[in-house]
Short mmCIF file of C-alpha atoms in Angstrom, two decimals:
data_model
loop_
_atom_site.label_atom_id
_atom_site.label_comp_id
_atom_site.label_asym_id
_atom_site.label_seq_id
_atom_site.Cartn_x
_atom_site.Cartn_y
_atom_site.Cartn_z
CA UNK S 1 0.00 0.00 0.00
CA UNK S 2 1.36 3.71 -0.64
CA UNK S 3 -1.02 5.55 1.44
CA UNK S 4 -2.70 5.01 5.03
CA UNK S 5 -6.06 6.50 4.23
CA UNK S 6 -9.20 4.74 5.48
CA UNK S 7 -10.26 3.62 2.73
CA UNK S 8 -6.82 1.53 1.40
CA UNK S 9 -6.43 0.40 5.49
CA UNK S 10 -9.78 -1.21 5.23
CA UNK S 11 -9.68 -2.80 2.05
CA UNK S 12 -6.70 -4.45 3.12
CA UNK S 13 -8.40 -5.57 5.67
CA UNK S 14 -11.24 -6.91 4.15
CA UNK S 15 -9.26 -8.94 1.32
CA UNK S 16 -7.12 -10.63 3.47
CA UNK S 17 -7.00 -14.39 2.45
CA UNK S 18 -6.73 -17.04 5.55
CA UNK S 19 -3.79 -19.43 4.99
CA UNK S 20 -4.99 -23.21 4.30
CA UNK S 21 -6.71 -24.32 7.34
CA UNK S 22 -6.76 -21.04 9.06
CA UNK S 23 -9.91 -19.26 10.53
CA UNK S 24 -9.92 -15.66 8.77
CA UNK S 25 -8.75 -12.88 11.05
CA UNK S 26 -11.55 -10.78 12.43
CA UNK S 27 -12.21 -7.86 10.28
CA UNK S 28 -12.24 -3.91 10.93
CA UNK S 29 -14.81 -1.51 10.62
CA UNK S 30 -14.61 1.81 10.53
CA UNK S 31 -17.18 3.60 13.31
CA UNK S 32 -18.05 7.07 12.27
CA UNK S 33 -19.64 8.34 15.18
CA UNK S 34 -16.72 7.82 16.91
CA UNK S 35 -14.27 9.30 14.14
CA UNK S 36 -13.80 13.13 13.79
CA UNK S 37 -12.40 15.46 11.45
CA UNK S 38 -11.43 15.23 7.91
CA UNK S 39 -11.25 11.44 6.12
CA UNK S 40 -7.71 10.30 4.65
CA UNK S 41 -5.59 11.62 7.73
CA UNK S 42 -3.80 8.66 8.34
CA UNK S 43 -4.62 8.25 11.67
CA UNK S 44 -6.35 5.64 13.42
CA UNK S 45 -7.50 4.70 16.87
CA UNK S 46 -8.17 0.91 16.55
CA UNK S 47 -10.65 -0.85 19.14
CA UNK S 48 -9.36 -4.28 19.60
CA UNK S 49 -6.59 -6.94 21.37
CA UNK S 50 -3.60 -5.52 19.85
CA UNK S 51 -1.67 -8.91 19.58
CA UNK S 52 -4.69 -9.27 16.53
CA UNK S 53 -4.42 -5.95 15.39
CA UNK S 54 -0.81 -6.08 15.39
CA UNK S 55 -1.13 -9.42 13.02
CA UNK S 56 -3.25 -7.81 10.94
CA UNK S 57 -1.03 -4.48 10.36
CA UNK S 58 1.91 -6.66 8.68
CA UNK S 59 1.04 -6.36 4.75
CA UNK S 60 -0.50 -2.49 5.30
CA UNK S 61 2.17 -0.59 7.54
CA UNK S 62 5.52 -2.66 7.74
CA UNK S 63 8.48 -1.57 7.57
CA UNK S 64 6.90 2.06 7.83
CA UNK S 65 6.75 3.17 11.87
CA UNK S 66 9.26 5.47 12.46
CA UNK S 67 8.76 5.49 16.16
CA UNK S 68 7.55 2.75 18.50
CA UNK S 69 6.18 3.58 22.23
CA UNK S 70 5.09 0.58 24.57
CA UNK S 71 3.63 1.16 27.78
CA UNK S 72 2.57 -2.42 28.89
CA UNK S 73 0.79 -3.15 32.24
CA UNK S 74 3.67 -3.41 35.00
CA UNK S 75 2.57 -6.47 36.76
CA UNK S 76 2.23 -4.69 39.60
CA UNK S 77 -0.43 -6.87 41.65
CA UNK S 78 -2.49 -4.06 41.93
CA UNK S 79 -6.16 -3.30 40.31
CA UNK S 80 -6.29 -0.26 38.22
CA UNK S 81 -10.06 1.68 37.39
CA UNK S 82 -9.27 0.56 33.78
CA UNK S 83 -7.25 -2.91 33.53
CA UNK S 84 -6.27 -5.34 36.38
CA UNK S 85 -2.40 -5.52 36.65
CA UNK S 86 -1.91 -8.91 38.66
CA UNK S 87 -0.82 -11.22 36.01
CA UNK S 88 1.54 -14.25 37.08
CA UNK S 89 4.89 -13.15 36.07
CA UNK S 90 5.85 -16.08 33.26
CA UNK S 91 2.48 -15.37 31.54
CA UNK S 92 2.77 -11.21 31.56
CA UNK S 93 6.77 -12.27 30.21
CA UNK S 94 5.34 -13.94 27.21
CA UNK S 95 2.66 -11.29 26.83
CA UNK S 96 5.02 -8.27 26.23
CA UNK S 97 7.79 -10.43 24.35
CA UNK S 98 5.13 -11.66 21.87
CA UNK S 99 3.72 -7.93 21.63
CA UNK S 100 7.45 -6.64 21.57
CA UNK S 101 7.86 -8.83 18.19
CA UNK S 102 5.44 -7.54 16.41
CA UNK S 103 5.94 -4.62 16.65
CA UNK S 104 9.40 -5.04 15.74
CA UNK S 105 8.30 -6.70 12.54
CA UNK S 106 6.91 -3.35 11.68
CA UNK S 107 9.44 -0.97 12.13
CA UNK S 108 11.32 0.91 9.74
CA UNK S 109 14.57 0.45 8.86
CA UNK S 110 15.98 3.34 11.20
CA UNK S 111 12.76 2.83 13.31
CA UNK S 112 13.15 2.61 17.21
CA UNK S 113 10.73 1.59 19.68
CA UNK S 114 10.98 2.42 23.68
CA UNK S 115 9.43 0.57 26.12
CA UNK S 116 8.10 1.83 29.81
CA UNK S 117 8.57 -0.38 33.08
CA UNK S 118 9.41 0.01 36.77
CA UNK S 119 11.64 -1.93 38.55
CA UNK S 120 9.05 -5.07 39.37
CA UNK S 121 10.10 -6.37 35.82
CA UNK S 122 12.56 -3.94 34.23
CA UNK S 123 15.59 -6.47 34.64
CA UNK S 124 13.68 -9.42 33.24
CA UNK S 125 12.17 -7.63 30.87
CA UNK S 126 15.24 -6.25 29.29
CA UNK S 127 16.77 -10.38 29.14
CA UNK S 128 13.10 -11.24 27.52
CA UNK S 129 13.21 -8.25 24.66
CA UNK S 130 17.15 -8.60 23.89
CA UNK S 131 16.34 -12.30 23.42
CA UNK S 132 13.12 -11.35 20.91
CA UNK S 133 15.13 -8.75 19.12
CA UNK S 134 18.75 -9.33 19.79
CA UNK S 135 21.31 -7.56 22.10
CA UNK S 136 22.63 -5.44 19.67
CA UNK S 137 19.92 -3.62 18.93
CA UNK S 138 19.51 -2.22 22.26
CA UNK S 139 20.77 1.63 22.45
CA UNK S 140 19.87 2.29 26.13
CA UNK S 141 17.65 2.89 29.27
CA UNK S 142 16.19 6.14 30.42
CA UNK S 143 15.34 7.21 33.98
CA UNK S 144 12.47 9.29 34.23
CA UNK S 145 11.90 11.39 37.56
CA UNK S 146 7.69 10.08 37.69
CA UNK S 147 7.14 11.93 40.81
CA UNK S 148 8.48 14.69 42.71
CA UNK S 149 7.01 13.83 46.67
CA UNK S 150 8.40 11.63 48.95
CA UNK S 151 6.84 8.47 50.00
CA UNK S 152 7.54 7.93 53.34
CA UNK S 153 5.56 4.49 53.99
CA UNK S 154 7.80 2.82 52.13
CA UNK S 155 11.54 1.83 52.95
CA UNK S 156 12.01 3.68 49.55
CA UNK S 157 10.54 6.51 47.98
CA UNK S 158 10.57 5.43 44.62
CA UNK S 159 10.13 8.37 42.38
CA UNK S 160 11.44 6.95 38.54
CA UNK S 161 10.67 4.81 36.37
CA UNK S 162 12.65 3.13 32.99
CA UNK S 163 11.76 3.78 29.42
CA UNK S 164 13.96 0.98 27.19
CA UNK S 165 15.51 1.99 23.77
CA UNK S 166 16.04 -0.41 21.13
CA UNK S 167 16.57 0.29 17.21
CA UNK S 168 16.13 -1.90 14.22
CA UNK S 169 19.39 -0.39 13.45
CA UNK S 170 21.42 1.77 16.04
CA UNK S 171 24.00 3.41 13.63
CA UNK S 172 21.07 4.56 11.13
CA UNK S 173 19.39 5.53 14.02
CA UNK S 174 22.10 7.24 15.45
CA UNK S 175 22.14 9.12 12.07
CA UNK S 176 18.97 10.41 11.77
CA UNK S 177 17.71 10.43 15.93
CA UNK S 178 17.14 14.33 16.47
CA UNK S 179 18.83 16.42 19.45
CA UNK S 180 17.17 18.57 21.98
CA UNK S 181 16.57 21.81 21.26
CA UNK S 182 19.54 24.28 23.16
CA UNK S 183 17.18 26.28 25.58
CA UNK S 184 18.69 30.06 25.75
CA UNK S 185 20.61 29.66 28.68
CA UNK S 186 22.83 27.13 26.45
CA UNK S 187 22.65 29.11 23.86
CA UNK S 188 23.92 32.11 26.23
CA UNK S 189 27.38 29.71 26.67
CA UNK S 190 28.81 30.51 23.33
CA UNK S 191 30.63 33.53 22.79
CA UNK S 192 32.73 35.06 20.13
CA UNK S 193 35.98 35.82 22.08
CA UNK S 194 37.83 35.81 18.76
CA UNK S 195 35.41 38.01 16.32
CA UNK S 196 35.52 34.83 14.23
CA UNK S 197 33.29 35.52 11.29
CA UNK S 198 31.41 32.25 11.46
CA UNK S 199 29.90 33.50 14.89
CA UNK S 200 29.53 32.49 18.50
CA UNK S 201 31.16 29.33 19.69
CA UNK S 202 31.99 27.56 22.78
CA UNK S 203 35.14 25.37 23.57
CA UNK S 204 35.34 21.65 24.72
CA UNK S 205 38.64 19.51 25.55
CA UNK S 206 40.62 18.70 22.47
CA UNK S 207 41.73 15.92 24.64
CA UNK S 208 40.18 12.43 25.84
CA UNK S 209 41.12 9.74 27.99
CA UNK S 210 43.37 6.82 26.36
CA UNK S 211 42.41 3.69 27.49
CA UNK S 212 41.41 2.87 24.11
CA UNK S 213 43.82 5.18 22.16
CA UNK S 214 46.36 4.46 19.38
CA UNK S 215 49.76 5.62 18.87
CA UNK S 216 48.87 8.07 16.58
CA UNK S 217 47.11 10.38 19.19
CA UNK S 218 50.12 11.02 21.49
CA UNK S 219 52.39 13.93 19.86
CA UNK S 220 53.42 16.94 20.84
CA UNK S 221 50.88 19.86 19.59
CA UNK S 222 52.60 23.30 18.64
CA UNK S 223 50.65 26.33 18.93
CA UNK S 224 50.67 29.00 16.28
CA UNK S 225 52.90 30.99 18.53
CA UNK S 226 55.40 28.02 18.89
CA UNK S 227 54.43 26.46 22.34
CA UNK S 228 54.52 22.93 22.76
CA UNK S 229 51.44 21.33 24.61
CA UNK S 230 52.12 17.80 25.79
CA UNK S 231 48.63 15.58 26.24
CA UNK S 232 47.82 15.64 30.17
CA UNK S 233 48.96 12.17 31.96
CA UNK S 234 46.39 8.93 31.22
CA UNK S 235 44.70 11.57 28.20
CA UNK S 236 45.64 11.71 24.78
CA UNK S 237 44.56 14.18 21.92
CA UNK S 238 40.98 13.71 20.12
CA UNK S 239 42.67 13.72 16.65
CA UNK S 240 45.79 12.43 15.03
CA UNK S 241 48.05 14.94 14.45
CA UNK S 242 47.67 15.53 10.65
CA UNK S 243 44.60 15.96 11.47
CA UNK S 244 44.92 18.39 14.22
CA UNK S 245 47.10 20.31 12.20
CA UNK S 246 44.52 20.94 9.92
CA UNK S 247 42.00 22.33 12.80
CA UNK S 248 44.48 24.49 13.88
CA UNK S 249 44.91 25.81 10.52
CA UNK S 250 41.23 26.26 9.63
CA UNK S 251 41.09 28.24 12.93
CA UNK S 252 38.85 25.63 14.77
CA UNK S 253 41.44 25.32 18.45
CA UNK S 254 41.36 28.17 20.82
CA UNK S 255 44.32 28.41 22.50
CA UNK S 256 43.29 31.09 25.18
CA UNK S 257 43.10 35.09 24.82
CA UNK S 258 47.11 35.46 25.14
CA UNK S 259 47.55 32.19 22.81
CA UNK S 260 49.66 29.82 25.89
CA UNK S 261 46.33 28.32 26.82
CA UNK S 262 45.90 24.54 26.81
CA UNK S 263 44.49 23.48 22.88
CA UNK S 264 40.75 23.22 23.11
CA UNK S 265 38.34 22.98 20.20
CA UNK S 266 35.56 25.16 19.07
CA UNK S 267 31.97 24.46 18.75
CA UNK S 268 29.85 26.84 16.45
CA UNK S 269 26.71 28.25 17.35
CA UNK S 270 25.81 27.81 13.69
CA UNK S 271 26.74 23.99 12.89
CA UNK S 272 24.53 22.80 15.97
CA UNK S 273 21.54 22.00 14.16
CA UNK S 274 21.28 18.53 15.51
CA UNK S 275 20.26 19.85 18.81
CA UNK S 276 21.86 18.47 21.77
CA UNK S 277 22.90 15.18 22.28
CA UNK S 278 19.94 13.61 24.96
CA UNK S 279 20.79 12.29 27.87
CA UNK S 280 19.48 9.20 29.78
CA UNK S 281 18.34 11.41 32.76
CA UNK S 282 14.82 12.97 32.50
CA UNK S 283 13.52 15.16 35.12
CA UNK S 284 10.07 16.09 36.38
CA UNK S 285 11.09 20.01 35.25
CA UNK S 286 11.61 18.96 31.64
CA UNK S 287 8.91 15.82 30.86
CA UNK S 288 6.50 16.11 33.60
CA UNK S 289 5.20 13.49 35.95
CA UNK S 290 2.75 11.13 36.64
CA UNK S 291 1.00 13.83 38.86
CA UNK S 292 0.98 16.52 35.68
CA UNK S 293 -1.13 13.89 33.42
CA UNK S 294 -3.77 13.11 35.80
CA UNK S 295 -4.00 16.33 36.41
CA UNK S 296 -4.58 17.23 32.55
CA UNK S 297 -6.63 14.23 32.13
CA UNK S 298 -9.11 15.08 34.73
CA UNK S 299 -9.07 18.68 33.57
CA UNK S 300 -10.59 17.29 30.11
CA UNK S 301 -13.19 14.17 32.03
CA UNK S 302 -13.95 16.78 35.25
CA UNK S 303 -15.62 14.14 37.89
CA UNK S 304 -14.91 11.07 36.03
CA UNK S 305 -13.04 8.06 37.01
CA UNK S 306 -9.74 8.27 35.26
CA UNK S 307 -6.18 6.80 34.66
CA UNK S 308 -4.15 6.30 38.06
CA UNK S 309 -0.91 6.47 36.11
CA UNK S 310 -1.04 8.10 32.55
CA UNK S 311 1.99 9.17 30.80
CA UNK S 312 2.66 13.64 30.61
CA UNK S 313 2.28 14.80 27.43
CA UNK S 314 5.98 16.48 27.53
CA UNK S 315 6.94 12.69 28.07
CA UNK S 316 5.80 11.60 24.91
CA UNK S 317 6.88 14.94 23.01
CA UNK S 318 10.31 14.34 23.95
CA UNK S 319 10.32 10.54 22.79
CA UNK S 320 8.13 11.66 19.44
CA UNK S 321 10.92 14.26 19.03
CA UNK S 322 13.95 12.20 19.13
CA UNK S 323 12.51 9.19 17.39
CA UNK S 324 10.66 10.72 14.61
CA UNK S 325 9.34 13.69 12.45
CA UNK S 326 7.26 15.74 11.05
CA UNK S 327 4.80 13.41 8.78
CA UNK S 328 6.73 10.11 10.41
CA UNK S 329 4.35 7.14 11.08
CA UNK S 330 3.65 6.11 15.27
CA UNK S 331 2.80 3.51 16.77
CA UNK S 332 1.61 2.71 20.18
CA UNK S 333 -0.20 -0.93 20.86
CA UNK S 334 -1.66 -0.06 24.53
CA UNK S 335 -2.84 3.28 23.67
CA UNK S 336 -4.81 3.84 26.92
CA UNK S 337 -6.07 7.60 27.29
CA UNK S 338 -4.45 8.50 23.99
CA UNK S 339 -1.53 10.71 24.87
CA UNK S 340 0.37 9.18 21.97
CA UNK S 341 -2.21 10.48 19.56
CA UNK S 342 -2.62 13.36 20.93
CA UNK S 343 1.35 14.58 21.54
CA UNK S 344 1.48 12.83 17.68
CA UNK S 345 -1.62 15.16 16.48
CA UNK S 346 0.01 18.36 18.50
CA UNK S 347 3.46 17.17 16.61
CA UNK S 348 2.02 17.08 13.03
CA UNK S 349 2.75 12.71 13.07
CA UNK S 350 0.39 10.32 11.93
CA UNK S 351 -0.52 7.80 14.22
CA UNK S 352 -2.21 4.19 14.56
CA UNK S 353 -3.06 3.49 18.05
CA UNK S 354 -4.55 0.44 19.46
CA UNK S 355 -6.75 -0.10 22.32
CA UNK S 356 -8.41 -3.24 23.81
CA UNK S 357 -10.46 -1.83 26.98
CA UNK S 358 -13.72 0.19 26.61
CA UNK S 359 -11.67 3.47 26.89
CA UNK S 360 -10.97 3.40 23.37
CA UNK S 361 -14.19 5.24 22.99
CA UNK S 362 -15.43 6.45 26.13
CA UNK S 363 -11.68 8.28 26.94
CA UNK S 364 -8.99 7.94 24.35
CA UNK S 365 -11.66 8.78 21.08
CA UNK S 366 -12.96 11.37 23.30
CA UNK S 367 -10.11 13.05 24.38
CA UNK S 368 -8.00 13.25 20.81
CA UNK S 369 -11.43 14.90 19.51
CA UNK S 370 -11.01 17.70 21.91
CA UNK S 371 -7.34 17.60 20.31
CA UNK S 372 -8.64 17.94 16.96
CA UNK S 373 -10.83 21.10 18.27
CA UNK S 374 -7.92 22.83 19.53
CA UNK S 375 -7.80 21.81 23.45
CA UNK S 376 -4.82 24.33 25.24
CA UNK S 377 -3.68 21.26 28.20
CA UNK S 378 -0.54 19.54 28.03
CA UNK S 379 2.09 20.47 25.27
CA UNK S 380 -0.64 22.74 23.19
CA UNK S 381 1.53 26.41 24.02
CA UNK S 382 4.96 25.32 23.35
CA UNK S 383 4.13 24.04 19.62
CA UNK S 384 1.04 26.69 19.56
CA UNK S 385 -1.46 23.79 19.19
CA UNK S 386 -4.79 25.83 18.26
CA UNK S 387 -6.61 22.60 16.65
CA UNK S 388 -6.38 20.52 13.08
CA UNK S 389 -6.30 17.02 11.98
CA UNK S 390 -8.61 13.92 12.39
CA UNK S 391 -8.56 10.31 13.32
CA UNK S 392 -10.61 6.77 12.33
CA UNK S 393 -11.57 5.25 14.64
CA UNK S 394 -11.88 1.34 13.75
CA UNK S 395 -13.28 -1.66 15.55
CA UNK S 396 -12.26 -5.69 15.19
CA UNK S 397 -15.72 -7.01 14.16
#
């Protein structure tokens, strides 16, 4: 298929021949009262166990999601207003693995797909999915800061929780993953001590530590006004020395104000257009918390009985914005309240969602139509969200 409009999707899905001896896969049916906005989007909420709907996705969008998000039950052993979350701990394994591969299966090539656990089954987890998709795709784990207030009836206050990284191929991923944006107090650390024509820069250590080093980065550097720089003791120099020559001829190593400063290397202003390189630490200040979603959540249901542990909005923004863009293809198989289609909608990303409980339509459907109207919670003012878009909503039948 070359397009994800309704109409191809569910065609697909209605021509699907069983295999010999097969029952044929439940169908899907597009439910208009519970769609909204314009038809041919791309976007679809799907109503149904998403082990099925995954199955049935293969021939229509594989090989085509950019960016993967998971957020499977925690096995927990508690009972949730939505879902139960008690599942024996084997059984919940095979659950998530068998969920994990499929939607592996439809990944792009430089796709990624990141997972969200706490520490009941984080560990085991990880063994389960490198085992499903092999060790070397894994890239790594992030720590997210879930709550700011101490919970002292516990011998711990645990206030993170884990969100996995894997990539159908890290180095392509690593290629085309996008940075965080420089906020202006980064921005404010380069300078132009130099008047150097291409602008404000900032310096970093032209040096590096040389455990795994090779002969050709320990030499003696000489400074344009002859001074000899020796690498500091258990560091040797980031480039060979042809090749440092050649930064210190294109003007790229500050050597200090009076020229006898240790060799360091300048970083433009102007060539960081990646962004920042993300870090594995995310804080409540910069993604939000638990405590920020339910509180957006119940602002859109006032007085009804909600999610005890939805996912912020700035959460999922930061994930959409590393892992995708712009006009990129999501995914997210336990779509819950719908923040992933609604951070996707806010985002200008298409999105297929997929939803077994009766919150497809009562919350999730519900909420990313106020989305499409132009609701102002969550990440709406910092990408001026004023409305736009649609969804189909589809049902296994």
């Amino acid at each position: 298929m070359d397009d994800l409009s309704p109409r191809s999707v569910l065609e697909h899905f209605s021509h699907q021949a069983a295999p010999m001896g097969q029952v044929l896969p439940r169908r899907l049916g597009r439910v208009k009262s519970l769609s909204h906005g314009p038809v041919g989007t791309g976007n679809f909420l799907v109503h149904g166990e998403n082990l099925d709907v995954l199955s049935l996705l293969g021939q229509s969008i594989g090989g085509r999601v950019k960016c993967a998000y998971m957020d499977p039950p925690y096995r927990t052993g508690e009972r949730f207003t939505h879902y139960n979350d008690d599942a024996e701990h084997e059984e919940w394994l095979r659950d998530v693995s068998a969920r994990v591969r499929r939607v592996w299966e439809l990944l792009s090539d430089d796709g990624s797909v990141w997972i969200s656990i706490d520490d009941h089954e984080l560990h085991y987890l990880k063994v389960a999915v490198d085992r499903v998709i092999g060790r070397e795709s894994f890239v790594t784990t992030v720590i997210w800061q879930q709550r700011t207030t101490r919970e002292n009836r516990k011998v711990f206050s645990n206030n993170h929780e884990y969100v996995l990284v894997y990539a159908k191929n890290p180095r392509k991923f690593s290629q085309v993953r996008n940075g965080l944006t420089l906020t202006e107090d980064m921005k404010g650390r380069y300078v132009n001590h130099d008047d150097d024509p291409r602008g404000p820069w900032q310096s970093v250590s032209a040096n590096v530590q040389a455990g795994h080093a090779v002969a050709s980065q320990f030499y003696v550097v000489t400074a344009p006004n002859g001074r000899k720089h020796y690498p500091p003791n258990g560091r040797c120099w980031v480039y060979n020395q042809q090749r440092m020559e050649l930064e210190i001829a294109q003007g790229n190593v500050w050597f200090g104000k009076n020229g006898n400063g240790v060799p360091r290397l300048k970083k433009f202003l102007s060539s960081s257009h990646r962004g920042l390189t993300p870090e594995t630490l995310w804080t409540a200040d910069q993604v939000g918390t638990n405590d920020h979603a339910k509180k957006h959540i119940h602002a859109l249901f006032p007085g009804e009985p909600l999610f005890d542990t939805p996912k912020p909005e700035a959460l999922l923004a930061r994930i959409l914005h590393i892992g995708s863009n712009p006009g990129d293809l999501v995914l997210d198989p336990y779509f819950g309240s719908g923040t992933t289609g609604a951070v996707a909608l806010k985002m200008n990303r298409r999105f297929v969602g997929i939803e077994a409980g009766e919150h497809a339509s009562s919350v999730a459907a519900a909420r990313l139509r106020q989305v499409v109207e132009g609701e102002l919670g969550g990440i709406s003012p910092e990408v001026d969200w004023e409305g736009g878009g649609g969804f189909d909503f589809l049902r296994m039948r």
